[in-house]
Amino acid sequence: MPVVGQLSMPLYIIMLRSSKLVAILVFIASIGLAHAADARPTITEIVAKSGGEFDKNRYDYDILLNAVLTAGLADALNDPAAKLTVFAPNDLGFIRLARDLGYHRYDEKGAWNYLVGVLTTLGEGDPKPVLTDILLYHVVPKRISVFGFLRAAIRDRELVTLLGETVDPFLFGLVDKEPDLKNPRLFFPINVRASNGIIHTLDRVLVPVDLP
């Protein structure tokens, strides 16, 4: 019996110390994960990586970056305290919208200038208010992973955007307020993690109204 007692005490101490060591390691790991999250770029920084120069790469965010800067929303999407989901049309998505509205070419600069002209007409001389509404229609004020998006689609739950209008997930797409144009669909990259939210790329632009 004394032998057992002598052995049991060191084992208990070892187990206690091991449990403390595990707790310390878990704590250190959690700090590391927090720092890793903080080290991620913001939504604005991710979009800005495209450069904003109109080029032949139709799958980045040059037109979106110009739109965000024109609307004055870069700071809002750069807010480290925000928790946002941005459905981000790539350049081809904006080109498709321009072509749907009457533009005949496929270049980024021409498509952007054409869209500004359309928005100027809709805004009675000022494109910024309508552009801002369109961009806010692409932002949901909470983080939604691609799995959360699919759950919302399966459960037929609409998403309320920063514009206050809703958009409806449907399979891998979104149903907007313009019934006569094709609805946007998710396009790679999706589930892009930012420090202040998530970005899902779209192949078209969400339209928050039924255009005349």
C-alpha positions as MATLAB code, in Angstrom:
seq = 'MPVVGQLSMPLYIIMLRSSKLVAILVFIASIGLAHAADARPTITEIVAKSGGEFDKNRYDYDILLNAVLTAGLADALNDPAAKLTVFAPNDLGFIRLARDLGYHRYDEKGAWNYLVGVLTTLGEGDPKPVLTDILLYHVVPKRISVFGFLRAAIRDRELVTLLGETVDPFLFGLVDKEPDLKNPRLFFPINVRASNGIIHTLDRVLVPVDLP';
ca = [
       0.000    0.000    0.000;
       2.693    2.560    0.807;
       4.234    1.816   -2.568;
       0.965    2.593   -4.294;
       0.615    5.791   -2.281;
       4.106    6.887   -3.156;
       3.451    6.305   -6.847;
      -0.001    7.848   -6.936;
       1.117   11.262   -5.720;
       3.688   11.916   -8.437;
       1.202   10.723  -11.077;
      -1.405   13.109   -9.739;
       1.060   15.966   -9.823;
       2.119   15.054  -13.359;
      -1.514   14.939  -14.481;
      -2.222   18.283  -12.837;
       0.805   19.868  -14.443;
      -0.125   18.337  -17.804;
      -3.627   19.749  -17.606;
      -2.199   23.170  -16.812;
       0.204   22.837  -19.717;
      -2.651   21.954  -22.072;
      -4.638   24.953  -20.835;
      -1.643   27.230  -21.398;
      -1.109   25.852  -24.891;
      -4.793   26.309  -25.736;
      -4.625   29.892  -24.468;
      -1.503   30.619  -26.515;
      -3.141   29.074  -29.588;
      -6.234   31.222  -29.122;
      -4.061   34.330  -28.961;
      -2.323   33.202  -32.122;
      -5.642   32.718  -33.906;
      -6.807   36.131  -32.765;
      -3.622   37.715  -34.096;
      -4.046   35.783  -37.356;
      -7.562   37.192  -37.722;
      -6.295   40.694  -36.956;
      -3.540   40.227  -39.527;
      -6.067   39.671  -42.319;
      -6.656   42.644  -44.613;
      -9.945   44.538  -44.478;
     -12.569   44.293  -47.200;
     -11.375   47.561  -48.718;
      -7.777   46.346  -48.714;
      -8.721   43.095  -50.461;
     -10.680   44.926  -53.161;
      -7.875   47.475  -53.513;
      -5.413   44.703  -54.398;
      -6.947   44.754  -57.878;
      -5.273   48.133  -58.337;
      -8.205   49.997  -59.862;
      -6.483   50.225  -63.251;
      -8.744   49.186  -66.111;
      -7.141   46.168  -67.757;
      -7.962   42.910  -69.535;
      -8.414   40.861  -66.358;
     -12.179   40.620  -66.054;
     -12.143   38.539  -62.896;
     -10.814   41.024  -60.339;
     -12.438   44.119  -58.807;
     -11.145   47.156  -60.731;
     -14.580   48.523  -61.571;
     -15.873   47.755  -58.074;
     -12.945   49.641  -56.552;
     -13.660   52.675  -58.720;
     -17.327   52.462  -57.737;
     -16.544   52.226  -54.010;
     -14.169   55.197  -54.193;
     -16.648   57.260  -56.206;
     -19.430   56.540  -53.715;
     -17.164   57.321  -50.753;
     -17.655   53.918  -49.122;
     -14.003   52.871  -48.829;
     -13.730   53.949  -45.186;
     -16.909   52.094  -44.205;
     -15.604   48.880  -45.758;
     -12.261   49.482  -44.055;
     -13.759   49.742  -40.555;
     -11.985   47.120  -38.401;
     -14.958   46.946  -36.024;
     -17.418   46.061  -38.781;
     -18.860   42.607  -39.428;
     -19.972   42.586  -43.030;
     -20.650   40.291  -45.941;
     -19.970   41.826  -49.335;
     -21.298   40.282  -52.518;
     -18.661   41.669  -54.865;
     -19.289   41.747  -58.630;
     -16.138   41.152  -60.620;
     -15.290   43.308  -63.637;
     -17.118   40.971  -66.001;
     -20.224   41.361  -63.850;
     -20.185   45.135  -64.371;
     -19.465   44.698  -68.085;
     -22.481   42.394  -68.346;
     -24.683   45.001  -66.688;
     -23.420   47.690  -69.061;
     -24.158   45.423  -72.025;
     -27.625   44.618  -70.654;
     -28.272   48.363  -70.607;
     -27.043   48.995  -74.154;
     -23.246   49.018  -74.180;
     -21.751   46.982  -77.024;
     -18.139   46.350  -76.083;
     -16.315   44.323  -73.422;
     -13.675   46.744  -72.119;
     -13.659   47.767  -68.464;
     -13.123   51.502  -68.930;
     -15.849   51.831  -71.529;
     -18.280   49.777  -69.430;
     -17.574   51.889  -66.334;
     -18.033   55.173  -68.226;
     -21.246   53.872  -69.778;
     -22.622   52.864  -66.381;
     -21.726   56.269  -64.921;
     -23.719   57.839  -67.752;
     -26.731   55.640  -67.018;
     -26.506   56.379  -63.292;
     -26.221   60.103  -64.025;
     -29.459   59.931  -65.984;
     -31.215   57.936  -63.252;
     -29.868   60.335  -60.615;
     -31.028   63.393  -62.569;
     -27.525   64.680  -63.094;
     -25.727   63.075  -60.136;
     -24.629   59.423  -60.382;
     -23.452   59.136  -56.773;
     -26.783   58.566  -54.927;
     -27.904   55.750  -57.237;
     -24.407   54.230  -57.264;
     -24.322   54.308  -53.466;
     -27.693   52.559  -53.261;
     -26.517   49.840  -55.639;
     -23.343   49.232  -53.627;
     -25.200   49.164  -50.295;
     -27.490   46.562  -51.826;
     -24.432   44.296  -52.069;
     -23.598   44.495  -48.342;
     -25.217   42.538  -45.502;
     -24.417   43.755  -41.950;
     -23.251   40.399  -40.628;
     -20.788   37.661  -41.550;
     -22.291   34.992  -43.787;
     -20.065   32.111  -44.802;
     -20.791   30.154  -47.954;
     -22.368   27.486  -45.737;
     -24.570   30.120  -44.115;
     -25.525   31.320  -47.576;
     -26.551   27.806  -48.630;
     -28.546   27.361  -45.409;
     -30.407   30.588  -46.126;
     -31.131   29.384  -49.664;
     -32.394   25.992  -48.479;
     -34.571   27.581  -45.789;
     -35.811   30.280  -48.191;
     -34.599   33.102  -45.952;
     -34.042   36.484  -47.513;
     -31.061   38.661  -46.583;
     -31.524   42.262  -45.469;
     -28.870   44.529  -46.976;
     -27.458   47.835  -45.757;
     -29.777   49.538  -48.231;
     -32.697   48.151  -46.241;
     -33.910   46.135  -49.214;
     -33.831   42.355  -49.293;
     -32.131   39.927  -51.636;
     -33.096   36.261  -51.904;
     -30.497   33.454  -51.977;
     -31.448   30.780  -54.469;
     -29.162   27.786  -54.946;
     -25.811   29.436  -55.774;
     -27.367   32.694  -56.884;
     -29.218   35.757  -55.654;
     -32.577   37.071  -56.802;
     -32.695   40.877  -56.901;
     -35.449   43.410  -57.668;
     -34.943   43.587  -61.451;
     -36.981   40.760  -63.027;
     -35.911   41.407  -66.629;
     -32.160   40.864  -66.145;
     -30.335   37.650  -65.316;
     -29.750   37.146  -61.617;
     -26.174   37.122  -60.272;
     -24.556   33.850  -59.242;
     -21.680   33.133  -56.897;
     -18.347   32.993  -58.696;
     -14.841   32.189  -57.506;
     -13.321   33.342  -55.269;
     -15.954   32.893  -52.571;
     -15.706   32.849  -48.773;
     -12.764   35.264  -48.835;
     -12.039   36.082  -45.199;
     -11.291   39.677  -44.286;
     -10.570   41.026  -40.816;
     -13.957   42.755  -40.849;
     -16.086   40.333  -42.832;
     -16.405   37.994  -45.790;
     -16.398   38.538  -49.547;
     -18.296   36.412  -52.052;
     -17.680   37.179  -55.715;
     -20.645   37.572  -58.095;
     -20.715   37.188  -61.879;
     -23.270   40.000  -62.234;
     -24.430   43.131  -60.423;
     -27.396   43.108  -58.042;
     -30.016   45.678  -59.034;
     -32.177   46.983  -56.153;
     -35.046   48.338  -58.284;
     -37.137   47.403  -61.298;
     -35.474   49.587  -63.905;
     -37.716   51.666  -66.190;
];
